[in-house]
């Protein structure tokens, strides 16, 4: 059974930082491209950042220079370090794992940026 379990969400003031974690089980983690998506109220889900099995990364323009995605294959975990958070970063953040036709999602974790 595949499970992706996110943690680390919460409420923070503008300019603050959070670190999201996603622990995976039931997959050969090192083979999967891992991604973080987010969905704000009334908006479509969007890709925030992704990291391939070879640790190549890509980011949506709005988070470049502020967010960093990383992975620890020994711990089957992907991270999203979020710095200089802005109110527009408020959303539910979802972990995603993709390998060819295999596509899995976590349950999401809420991030709220507000003064």
mmCIF file of C-alpha atoms in Angstrom:
data_model
loop_
_atom_site.group_PDB
_atom_site.id
_atom_site.type_symbol
_atom_site.label_atom_id
_atom_site.label_comp_id
_atom_site.label_asym_id
_atom_site.label_seq_id
_atom_site.Cartn_x
_atom_site.Cartn_y
_atom_site.Cartn_z
ATOM 1 C CA UNK A 1 0.000 0.000 0.000
ATOM 2 C CA UNK A 2 1.409 3.338 -1.064
ATOM 3 C CA UNK A 3 1.350 6.170 1.449
ATOM 4 C CA UNK A 4 2.588 9.735 1.217
ATOM 5 C CA UNK A 5 2.321 11.523 4.542
ATOM 6 C CA UNK A 6 2.929 15.267 4.678
ATOM 7 C CA UNK A 7 3.829 17.199 7.800
ATOM 8 C CA UNK A 8 5.184 20.588 8.796
ATOM 9 C CA UNK A 9 2.340 22.836 7.749
ATOM 10 C CA UNK A 10 0.962 25.548 9.982
ATOM 11 C CA UNK A 11 0.437 29.249 10.407
ATOM 12 C CA UNK A 12 3.220 31.767 10.049
ATOM 13 C CA UNK A 13 3.598 35.509 9.667
ATOM 14 C CA UNK A 14 4.733 37.056 6.383
ATOM 15 C CA UNK A 15 8.489 36.729 6.027
ATOM 16 C CA UNK A 16 8.562 33.586 8.112
ATOM 17 C CA UNK A 17 9.688 30.077 7.237
ATOM 18 C CA UNK A 18 8.281 26.569 7.261
ATOM 19 C CA UNK A 19 9.695 23.207 6.296
ATOM 20 C CA UNK A 20 7.345 20.636 4.844
ATOM 21 C CA UNK A 21 8.174 16.933 4.867
ATOM 22 C CA UNK A 22 6.638 14.067 2.934
ATOM 23 C CA UNK A 23 7.421 10.539 4.056
ATOM 24 C CA UNK A 24 6.764 7.861 1.452
ATOM 25 C CA UNK A 25 6.156 4.161 1.905
ATOM 26 C CA UNK A 26 5.173 1.345 -0.420
ATOM 27 C CA UNK A 27 7.236 2.646 -3.353
ATOM 28 C CA UNK A 28 10.843 2.442 -4.496
ATOM 29 C CA UNK A 29 11.300 6.059 -3.500
ATOM 30 C CA UNK A 30 14.618 6.662 -5.255
ATOM 31 C CA UNK A 31 13.067 5.940 -8.642
ATOM 32 C CA UNK A 32 10.239 8.459 -8.344
ATOM 33 C CA UNK A 33 10.088 12.098 -9.295
ATOM 34 C CA UNK A 34 8.748 13.869 -6.223
ATOM 35 C CA UNK A 35 6.794 17.075 -6.332
ATOM 36 C CA UNK A 36 5.042 19.598 -4.142
ATOM 37 C CA UNK A 37 1.798 21.091 -5.399
ATOM 38 C CA UNK A 38 -0.503 23.606 -3.789
ATOM 39 C CA UNK A 39 -4.105 24.609 -4.091
ATOM 40 C CA UNK A 40 -5.483 27.861 -2.788
ATOM 41 C CA UNK A 41 -9.232 28.411 -2.277
ATOM 42 C CA UNK A 42 -10.964 28.959 -5.610
ATOM 43 C CA UNK A 43 -7.824 28.213 -7.599
ATOM 44 C CA UNK A 44 -6.475 25.255 -9.527
ATOM 45 C CA UNK A 45 -3.823 23.022 -8.092
ATOM 46 C CA UNK A 46 -0.385 24.122 -9.268
ATOM 47 C CA UNK A 47 3.082 22.637 -9.252
ATOM 48 C CA UNK A 48 5.339 24.419 -6.775
ATOM 49 C CA UNK A 49 8.552 22.406 -7.088
ATOM 50 C CA UNK A 50 9.754 19.029 -8.264
ATOM 51 C CA UNK A 51 12.873 16.919 -7.899
ATOM 52 C CA UNK A 52 13.757 14.009 -10.156
ATOM 53 C CA UNK A 53 15.371 10.725 -9.238
ATOM 54 C CA UNK A 54 18.662 12.317 -10.308
ATOM 55 C CA UNK A 55 17.977 15.326 -8.047
ATOM 56 C CA UNK A 56 17.335 17.810 -10.834
ATOM 57 C CA UNK A 57 14.938 20.454 -9.612
ATOM 58 C CA UNK A 58 12.471 22.906 -11.041
ATOM 59 C CA UNK A 59 10.307 25.584 -9.454
ATOM 60 C CA UNK A 60 7.374 27.716 -10.374
ATOM 61 C CA UNK A 61 8.495 31.289 -10.952
ATOM 62 C CA UNK A 62 6.707 32.720 -7.932
ATOM 63 C CA UNK A 63 8.779 30.680 -5.455
ATOM 64 C CA UNK A 64 12.208 30.777 -7.104
ATOM 65 C CA UNK A 65 14.813 32.005 -4.662
ATOM 66 C CA UNK A 66 12.506 31.449 -1.679
ATOM 67 C CA UNK A 67 11.683 27.734 -1.694
ATOM 68 C CA UNK A 68 14.052 24.761 -1.879
ATOM 69 C CA UNK A 69 13.051 21.182 -2.598
ATOM 70 C CA UNK A 70 15.320 18.336 -1.517
ATOM 71 C CA UNK A 71 15.143 14.606 -0.990
ATOM 72 C CA UNK A 72 16.702 12.020 1.305
ATOM 73 C CA UNK A 73 16.472 8.620 -0.370
ATOM 74 C CA UNK A 74 17.730 6.871 2.758
ATOM 75 C CA UNK A 75 14.704 8.219 4.656
ATOM 76 C CA UNK A 76 12.225 8.006 1.756
ATOM 77 C CA UNK A 77 11.442 11.641 2.411
ATOM 78 C CA UNK A 78 11.137 14.795 0.318
ATOM 79 C CA UNK A 79 11.297 18.255 1.843
ATOM 80 C CA UNK A 80 10.184 21.736 0.909
ATOM 81 C CA UNK A 81 11.990 24.529 2.725
ATOM 82 C CA UNK A 82 9.905 27.675 2.412
ATOM 83 C CA UNK A 83 11.463 31.008 3.322
ATOM 84 C CA UNK A 84 10.260 34.590 3.005
ATOM 85 C CA UNK A 85 6.691 33.390 2.984
ATOM 86 C CA UNK A 86 4.020 35.658 1.572
ATOM 87 C CA UNK A 87 0.241 35.707 2.105
ATOM 88 C CA UNK A 88 -0.181 34.462 -1.464
ATOM 89 C CA UNK A 89 1.637 31.252 -0.473
ATOM 90 C CA UNK A 90 -1.390 30.321 1.634
ATOM 91 C CA UNK A 91 -2.744 27.014 0.345
ATOM 92 C CA UNK A 92 -3.026 23.318 0.967
ATOM 93 C CA UNK A 93 0.278 21.751 -0.038
ATOM 94 C CA UNK A 94 0.267 18.255 -1.507
ATOM 95 C CA UNK A 95 3.078 15.785 -1.993
ATOM 96 C CA UNK A 96 3.181 13.874 -5.290
ATOM 97 C CA UNK A 97 5.179 10.869 -6.477
ATOM 98 C CA UNK A 98 5.414 9.966 -10.160
ATOM 99 C CA UNK A 99 7.128 7.139 -12.018
ATOM 100 C CA UNK A 100 5.842 6.466 -15.533
ATOM 101 C CA UNK A 101 2.132 5.649 -15.119
ATOM 102 C CA UNK A 102 2.324 5.452 -11.325
ATOM 103 C CA UNK A 103 1.048 8.686 -9.783
ATOM 104 C CA UNK A 104 0.400 9.041 -6.054
ATOM 105 C CA UNK A 105 -0.780 11.869 -3.794
ATOM 106 C CA UNK A 106 -0.638 12.716 -0.137
ATOM 107 C CA UNK A 107 -3.556 14.050 1.851
ATOM 108 C CA UNK A 108 -2.240 17.597 1.998
ATOM 109 C CA UNK A 109 -1.087 19.972 4.710
ATOM 110 C CA UNK A 110 -2.364 23.496 5.270
ATOM 111 C CA UNK A 111 0.001 26.444 5.105
ATOM 112 C CA UNK A 112 -1.376 29.811 6.189
ATOM 113 C CA UNK A 113 0.627 33.020 5.914
ATOM 114 C CA UNK A 114 -1.039 35.896 7.701
ATOM 115 C CA UNK A 115 -0.251 38.746 10.027
#
